[in-house]
JSON list of C-alpha atoms in Angstrom, two decimals:
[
{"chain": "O", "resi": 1, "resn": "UNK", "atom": "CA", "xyz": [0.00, 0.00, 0.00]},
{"chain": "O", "resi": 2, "resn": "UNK", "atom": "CA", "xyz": [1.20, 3.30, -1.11]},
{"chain": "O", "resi": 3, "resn": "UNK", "atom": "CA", "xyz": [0.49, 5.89, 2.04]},
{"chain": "O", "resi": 4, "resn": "UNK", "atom": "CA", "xyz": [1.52, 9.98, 1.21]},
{"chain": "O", "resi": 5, "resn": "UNK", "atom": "CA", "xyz": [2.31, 11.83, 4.76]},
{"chain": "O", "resi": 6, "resn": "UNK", "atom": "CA", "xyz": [1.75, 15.55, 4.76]},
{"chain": "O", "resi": 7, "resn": "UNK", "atom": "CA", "xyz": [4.65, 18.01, 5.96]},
{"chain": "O", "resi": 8, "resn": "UNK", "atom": "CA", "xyz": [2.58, 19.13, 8.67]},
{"chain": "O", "resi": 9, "resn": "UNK", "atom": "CA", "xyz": [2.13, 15.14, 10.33]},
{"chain": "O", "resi": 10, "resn": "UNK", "atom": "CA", "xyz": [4.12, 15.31, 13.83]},
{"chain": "O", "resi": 11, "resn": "UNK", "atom": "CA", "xyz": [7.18, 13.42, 14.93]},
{"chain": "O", "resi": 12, "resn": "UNK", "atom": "CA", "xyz": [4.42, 10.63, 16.97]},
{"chain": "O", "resi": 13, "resn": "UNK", "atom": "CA", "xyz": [1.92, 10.89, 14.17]},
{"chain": "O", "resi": 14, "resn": "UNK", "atom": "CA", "xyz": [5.03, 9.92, 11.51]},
{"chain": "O", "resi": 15, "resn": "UNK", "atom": "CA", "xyz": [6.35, 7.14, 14.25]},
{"chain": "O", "resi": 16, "resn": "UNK", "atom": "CA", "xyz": [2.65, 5.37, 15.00]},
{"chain": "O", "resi": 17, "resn": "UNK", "atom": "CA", "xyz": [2.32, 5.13, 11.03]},
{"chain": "O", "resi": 18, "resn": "UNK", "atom": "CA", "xyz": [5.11, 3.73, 10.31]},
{"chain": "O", "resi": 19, "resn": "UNK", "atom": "CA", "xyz": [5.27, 0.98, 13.10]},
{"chain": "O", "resi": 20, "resn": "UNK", "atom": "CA", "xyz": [1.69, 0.31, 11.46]},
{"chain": "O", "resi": 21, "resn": "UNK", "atom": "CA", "xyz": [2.66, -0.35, 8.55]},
{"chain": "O", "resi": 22, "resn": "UNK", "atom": "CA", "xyz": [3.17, -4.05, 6.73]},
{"chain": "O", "resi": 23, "resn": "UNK", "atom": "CA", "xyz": [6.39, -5.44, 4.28]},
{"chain": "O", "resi": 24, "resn": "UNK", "atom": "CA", "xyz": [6.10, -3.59, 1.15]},
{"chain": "O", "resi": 25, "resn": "UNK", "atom": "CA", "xyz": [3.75, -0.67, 2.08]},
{"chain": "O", "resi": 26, "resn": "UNK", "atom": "CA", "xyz": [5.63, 2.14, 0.52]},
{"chain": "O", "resi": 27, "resn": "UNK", "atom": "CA", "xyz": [5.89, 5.61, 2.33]},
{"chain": "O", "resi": 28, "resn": "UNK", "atom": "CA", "xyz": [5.83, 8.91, 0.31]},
{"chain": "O", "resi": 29, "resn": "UNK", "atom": "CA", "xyz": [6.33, 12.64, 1.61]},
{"chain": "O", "resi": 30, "resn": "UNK", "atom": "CA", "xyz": [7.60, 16.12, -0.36]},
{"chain": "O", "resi": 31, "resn": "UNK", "atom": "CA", "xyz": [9.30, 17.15, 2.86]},
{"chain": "O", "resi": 32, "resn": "UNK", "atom": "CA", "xyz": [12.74, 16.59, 3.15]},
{"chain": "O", "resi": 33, "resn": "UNK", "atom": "CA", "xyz": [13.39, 16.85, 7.09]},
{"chain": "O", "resi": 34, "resn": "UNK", "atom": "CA", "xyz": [10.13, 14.31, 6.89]},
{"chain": "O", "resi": 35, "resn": "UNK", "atom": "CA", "xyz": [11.95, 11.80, 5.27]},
{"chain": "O", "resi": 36, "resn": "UNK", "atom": "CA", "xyz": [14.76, 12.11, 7.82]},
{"chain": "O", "resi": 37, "resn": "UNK", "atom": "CA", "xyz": [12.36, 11.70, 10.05]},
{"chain": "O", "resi": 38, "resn": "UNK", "atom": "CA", "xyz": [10.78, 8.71, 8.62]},
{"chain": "O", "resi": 39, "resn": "UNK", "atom": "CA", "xyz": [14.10, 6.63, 8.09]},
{"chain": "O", "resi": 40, "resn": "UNK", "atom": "CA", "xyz": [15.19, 7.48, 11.32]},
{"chain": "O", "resi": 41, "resn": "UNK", "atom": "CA", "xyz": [12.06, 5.83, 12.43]},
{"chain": "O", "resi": 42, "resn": "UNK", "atom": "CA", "xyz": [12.53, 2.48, 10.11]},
{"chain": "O", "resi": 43, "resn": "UNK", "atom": "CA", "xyz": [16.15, 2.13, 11.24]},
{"chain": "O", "resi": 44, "resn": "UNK", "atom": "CA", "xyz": [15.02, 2.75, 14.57]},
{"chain": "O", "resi": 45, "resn": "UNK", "atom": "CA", "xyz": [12.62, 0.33, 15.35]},
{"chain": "O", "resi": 46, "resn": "UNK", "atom": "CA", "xyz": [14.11, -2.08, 12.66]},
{"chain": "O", "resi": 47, "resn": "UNK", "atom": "CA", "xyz": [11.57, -1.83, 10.34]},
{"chain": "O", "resi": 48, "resn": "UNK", "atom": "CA", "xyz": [12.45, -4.26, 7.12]},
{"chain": "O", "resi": 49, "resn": "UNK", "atom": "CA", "xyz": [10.62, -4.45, 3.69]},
{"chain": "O", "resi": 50, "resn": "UNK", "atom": "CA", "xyz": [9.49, -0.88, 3.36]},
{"chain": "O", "resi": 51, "resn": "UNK", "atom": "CA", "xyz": [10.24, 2.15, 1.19]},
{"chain": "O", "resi": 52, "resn": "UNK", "atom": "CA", "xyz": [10.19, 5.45, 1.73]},
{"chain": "O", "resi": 53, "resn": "UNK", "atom": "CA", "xyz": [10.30, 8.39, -1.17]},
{"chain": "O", "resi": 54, "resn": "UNK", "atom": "CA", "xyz": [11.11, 11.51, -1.89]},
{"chain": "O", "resi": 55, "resn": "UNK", "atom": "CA", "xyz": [8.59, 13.63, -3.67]},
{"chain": "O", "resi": 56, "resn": "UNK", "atom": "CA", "xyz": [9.64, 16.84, -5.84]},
{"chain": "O", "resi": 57, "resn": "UNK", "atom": "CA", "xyz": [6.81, 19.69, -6.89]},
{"chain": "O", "resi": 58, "resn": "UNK", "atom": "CA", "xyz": [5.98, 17.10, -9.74]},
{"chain": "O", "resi": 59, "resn": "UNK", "atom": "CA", "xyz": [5.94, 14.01, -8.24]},
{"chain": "O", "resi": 60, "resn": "UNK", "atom": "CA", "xyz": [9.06, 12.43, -9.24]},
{"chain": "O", "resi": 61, "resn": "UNK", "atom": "CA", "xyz": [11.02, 10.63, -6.69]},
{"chain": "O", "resi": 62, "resn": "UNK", "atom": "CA", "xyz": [13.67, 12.55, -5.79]},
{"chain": "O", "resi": 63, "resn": "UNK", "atom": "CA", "xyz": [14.93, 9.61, -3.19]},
{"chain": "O", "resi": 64, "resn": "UNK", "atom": "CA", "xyz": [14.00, 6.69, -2.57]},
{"chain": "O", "resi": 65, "resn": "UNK", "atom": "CA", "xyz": [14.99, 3.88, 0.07]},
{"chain": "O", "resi": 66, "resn": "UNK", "atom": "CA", "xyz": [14.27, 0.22, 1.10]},
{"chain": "O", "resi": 67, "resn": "UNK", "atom": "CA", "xyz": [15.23, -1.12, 4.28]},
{"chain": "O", "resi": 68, "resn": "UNK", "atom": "CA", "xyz": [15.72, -5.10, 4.22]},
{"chain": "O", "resi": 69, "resn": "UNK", "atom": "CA", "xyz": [17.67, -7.40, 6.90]},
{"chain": "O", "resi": 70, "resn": "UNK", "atom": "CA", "xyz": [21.39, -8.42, 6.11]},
{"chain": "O", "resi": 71, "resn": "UNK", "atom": "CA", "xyz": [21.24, -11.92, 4.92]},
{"chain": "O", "resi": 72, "resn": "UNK", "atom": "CA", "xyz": [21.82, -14.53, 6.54]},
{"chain": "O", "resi": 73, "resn": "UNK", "atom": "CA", "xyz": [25.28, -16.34, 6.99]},
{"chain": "O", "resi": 74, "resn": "UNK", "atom": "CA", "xyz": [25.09, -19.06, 3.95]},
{"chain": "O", "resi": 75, "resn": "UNK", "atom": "CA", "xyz": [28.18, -21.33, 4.81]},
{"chain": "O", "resi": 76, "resn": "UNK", "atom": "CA", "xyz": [29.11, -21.78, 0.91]},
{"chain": "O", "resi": 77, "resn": "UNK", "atom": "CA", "xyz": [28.83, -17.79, -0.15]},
{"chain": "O", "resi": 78, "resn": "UNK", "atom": "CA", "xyz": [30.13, -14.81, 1.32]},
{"chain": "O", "resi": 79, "resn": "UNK", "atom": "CA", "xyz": [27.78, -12.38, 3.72]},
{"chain": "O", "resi": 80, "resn": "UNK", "atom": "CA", "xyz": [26.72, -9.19, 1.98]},
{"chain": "O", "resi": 81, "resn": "UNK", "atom": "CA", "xyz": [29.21, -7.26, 3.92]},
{"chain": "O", "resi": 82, "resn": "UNK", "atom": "CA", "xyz": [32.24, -9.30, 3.09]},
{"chain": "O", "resi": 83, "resn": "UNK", "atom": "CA", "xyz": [31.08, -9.23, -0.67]},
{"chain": "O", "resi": 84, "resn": "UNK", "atom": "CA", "xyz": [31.22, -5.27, 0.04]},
{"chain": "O", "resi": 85, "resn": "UNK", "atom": "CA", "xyz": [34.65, -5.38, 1.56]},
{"chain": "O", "resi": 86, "resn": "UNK", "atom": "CA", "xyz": [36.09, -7.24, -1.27]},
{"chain": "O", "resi": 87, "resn": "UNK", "atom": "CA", "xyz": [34.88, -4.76, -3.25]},
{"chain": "O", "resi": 88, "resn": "UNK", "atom": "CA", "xyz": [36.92, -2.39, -1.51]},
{"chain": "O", "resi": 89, "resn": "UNK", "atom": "CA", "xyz": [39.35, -4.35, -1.66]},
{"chain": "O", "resi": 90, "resn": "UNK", "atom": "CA", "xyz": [39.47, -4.64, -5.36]},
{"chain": "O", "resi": 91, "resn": "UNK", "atom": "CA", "xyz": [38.90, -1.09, -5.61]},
{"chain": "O", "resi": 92, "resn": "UNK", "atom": "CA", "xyz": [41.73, -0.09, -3.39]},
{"chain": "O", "resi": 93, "resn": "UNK", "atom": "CA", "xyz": [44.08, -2.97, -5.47]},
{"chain": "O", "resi": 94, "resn": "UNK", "atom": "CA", "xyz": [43.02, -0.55, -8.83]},
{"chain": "O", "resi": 95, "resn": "UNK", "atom": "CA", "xyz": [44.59, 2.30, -6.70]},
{"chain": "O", "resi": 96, "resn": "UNK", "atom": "CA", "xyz": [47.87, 0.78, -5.81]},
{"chain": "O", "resi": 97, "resn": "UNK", "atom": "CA", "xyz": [48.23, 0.00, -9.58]},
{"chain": "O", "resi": 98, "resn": "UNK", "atom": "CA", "xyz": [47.11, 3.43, -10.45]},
{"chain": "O", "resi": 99, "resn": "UNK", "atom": "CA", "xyz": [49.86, 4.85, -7.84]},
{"chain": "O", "resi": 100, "resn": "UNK", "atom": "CA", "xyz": [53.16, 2.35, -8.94]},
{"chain": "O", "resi": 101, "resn": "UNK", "atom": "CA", "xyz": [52.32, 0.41, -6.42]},
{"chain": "O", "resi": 102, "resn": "UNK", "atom": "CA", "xyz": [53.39, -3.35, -6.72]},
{"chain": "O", "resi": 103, "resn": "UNK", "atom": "CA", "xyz": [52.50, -5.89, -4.42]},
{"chain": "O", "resi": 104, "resn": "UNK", "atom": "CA", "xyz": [54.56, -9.35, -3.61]},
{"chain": "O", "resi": 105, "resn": "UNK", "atom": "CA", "xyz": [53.56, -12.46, -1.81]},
{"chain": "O", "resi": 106, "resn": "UNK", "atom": "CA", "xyz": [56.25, -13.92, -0.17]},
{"chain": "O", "resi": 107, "resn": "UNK", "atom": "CA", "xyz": [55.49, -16.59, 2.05]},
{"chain": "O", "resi": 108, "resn": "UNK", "atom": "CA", "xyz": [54.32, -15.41, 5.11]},
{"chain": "O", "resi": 109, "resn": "UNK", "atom": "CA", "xyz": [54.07, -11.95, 3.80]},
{"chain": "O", "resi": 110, "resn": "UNK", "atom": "CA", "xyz": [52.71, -9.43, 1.84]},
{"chain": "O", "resi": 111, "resn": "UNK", "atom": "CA", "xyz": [55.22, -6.44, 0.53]},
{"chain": "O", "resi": 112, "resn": "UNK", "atom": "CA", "xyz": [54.83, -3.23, -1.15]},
{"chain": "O", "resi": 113, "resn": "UNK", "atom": "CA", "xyz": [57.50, -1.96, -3.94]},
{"chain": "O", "resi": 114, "resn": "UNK", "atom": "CA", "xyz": [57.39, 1.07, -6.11]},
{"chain": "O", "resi": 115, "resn": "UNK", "atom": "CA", "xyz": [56.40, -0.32, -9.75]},
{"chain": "O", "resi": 116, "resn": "UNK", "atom": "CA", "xyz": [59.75, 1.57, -10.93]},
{"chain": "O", "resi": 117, "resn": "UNK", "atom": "CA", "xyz": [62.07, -0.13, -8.50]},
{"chain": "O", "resi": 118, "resn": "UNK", "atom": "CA", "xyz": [60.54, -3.66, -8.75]},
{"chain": "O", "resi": 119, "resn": "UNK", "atom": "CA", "xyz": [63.14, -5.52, -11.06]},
{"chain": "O", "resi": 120, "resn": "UNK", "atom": "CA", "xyz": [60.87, -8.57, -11.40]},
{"chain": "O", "resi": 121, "resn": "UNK", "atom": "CA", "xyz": [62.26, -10.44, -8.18]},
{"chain": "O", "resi": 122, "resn": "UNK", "atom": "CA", "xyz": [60.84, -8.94, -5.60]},
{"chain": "O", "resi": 123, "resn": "UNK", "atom": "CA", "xyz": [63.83, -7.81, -3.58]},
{"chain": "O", "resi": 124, "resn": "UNK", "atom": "CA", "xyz": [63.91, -4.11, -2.72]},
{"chain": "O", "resi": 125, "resn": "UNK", "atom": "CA", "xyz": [65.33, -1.98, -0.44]},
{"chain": "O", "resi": 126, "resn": "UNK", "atom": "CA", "xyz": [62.11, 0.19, -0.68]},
{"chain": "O", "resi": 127, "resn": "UNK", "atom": "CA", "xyz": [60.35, -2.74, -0.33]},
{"chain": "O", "resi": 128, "resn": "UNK", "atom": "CA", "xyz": [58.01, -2.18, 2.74]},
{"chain": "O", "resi": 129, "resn": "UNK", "atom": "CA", "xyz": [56.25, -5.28, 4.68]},
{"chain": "O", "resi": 130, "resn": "UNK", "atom": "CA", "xyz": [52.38, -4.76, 5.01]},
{"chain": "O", "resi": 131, "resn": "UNK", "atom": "CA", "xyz": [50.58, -5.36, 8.18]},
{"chain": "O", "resi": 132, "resn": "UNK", "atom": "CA", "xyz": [48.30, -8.12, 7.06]},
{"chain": "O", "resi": 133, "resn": "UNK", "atom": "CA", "xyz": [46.32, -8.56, 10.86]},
{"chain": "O", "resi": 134, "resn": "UNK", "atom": "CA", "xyz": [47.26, -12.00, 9.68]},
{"chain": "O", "resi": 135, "resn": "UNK", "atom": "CA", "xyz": [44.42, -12.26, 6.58]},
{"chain": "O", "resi": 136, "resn": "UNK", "atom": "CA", "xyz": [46.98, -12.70, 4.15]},
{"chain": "O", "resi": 137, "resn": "UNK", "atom": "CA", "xyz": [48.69, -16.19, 4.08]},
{"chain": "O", "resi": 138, "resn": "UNK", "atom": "CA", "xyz": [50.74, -17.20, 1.11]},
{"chain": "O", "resi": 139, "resn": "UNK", "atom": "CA", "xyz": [50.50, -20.44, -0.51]},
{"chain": "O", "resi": 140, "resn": "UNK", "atom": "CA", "xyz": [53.99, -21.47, 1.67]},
{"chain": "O", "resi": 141, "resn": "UNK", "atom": "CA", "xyz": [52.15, -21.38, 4.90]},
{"chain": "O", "resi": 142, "resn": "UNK", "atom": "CA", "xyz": [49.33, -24.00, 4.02]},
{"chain": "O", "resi": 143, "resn": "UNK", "atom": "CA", "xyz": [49.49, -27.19, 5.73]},
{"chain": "O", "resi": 144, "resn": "UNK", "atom": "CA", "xyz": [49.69, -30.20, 3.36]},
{"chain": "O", "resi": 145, "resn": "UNK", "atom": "CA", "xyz": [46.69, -32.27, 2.89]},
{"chain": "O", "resi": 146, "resn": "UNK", "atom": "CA", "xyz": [47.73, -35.49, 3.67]},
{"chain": "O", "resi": 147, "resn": "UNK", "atom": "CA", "xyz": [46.99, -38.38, 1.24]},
{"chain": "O", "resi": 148, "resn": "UNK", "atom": "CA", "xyz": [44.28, -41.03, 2.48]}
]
């Protein structure tokens, strides 16, 4: 259900509508500080599966959000917020490259070398060890899987 709440609703009014309301009832306003108002409100009181928008003079939505739970942990696939951090990851990977940044995996370690001093073995003196908080493992480290 589709349910439009004036600029002049109070703070209570905004709150007892939304905690009435059902998964996929969508809430619309024109008012800006509303909106706030209305998300603060969903995240609040953990309100998941509806949508709130942002009217302009002409009825276009200007902003629009749906609230939903974080998925559950599935033990073959990553959460949503490690897919996000990989992400990051990648993006910050695309920076190092963009900056002449080269990095090694040695076997317990990860180092950084300036693209221009990196001869191809991966022995610097400007090479500078990365503090890994012990995510990165290289392939050295694994323990053998032992032959049945």
């Amino acid at each position: 259900m589709e349910i439009y709440i004036p600029s002049e609703t109070s703070v209570q009014d905004v709150t007892d509508r939304v905690r009435a309301c059902e998964q996929g009832d969508i809430l619309t306003c024109s008012d800006e500080a509303l909106f706030e108002v209305i998300k603060a409100v969903m995240v609040r009181d953990k309100l998941a599966g509806l949508t709130i928008q942002l009217l302009d003079s002409d009825q276009y939505v200007r902003r629009s959000i749906t609230s939903k739970r974080r998925g559950t942990t599935r033990p073959d696939r990553f959460t949503d917020r490690q897919e996000a951090v990989l992400r990051a990851l990648e993006k910050v990977l695309a920076h190092c490259e963009k900056e002449g940044i080269n990095l090694i995996g040695f076997s317990d370690e990860l180092v950084a070398i300036p693209s221009h001093l990196d001869d191809g073995s991966g022995i610097s003196a400007a090479a500078l060890d990365l503090d890994t908080s012990g995510v990165y493992r290289g392939a050295d480290s694994r323990q053998a899987i032992p032959k049945i």
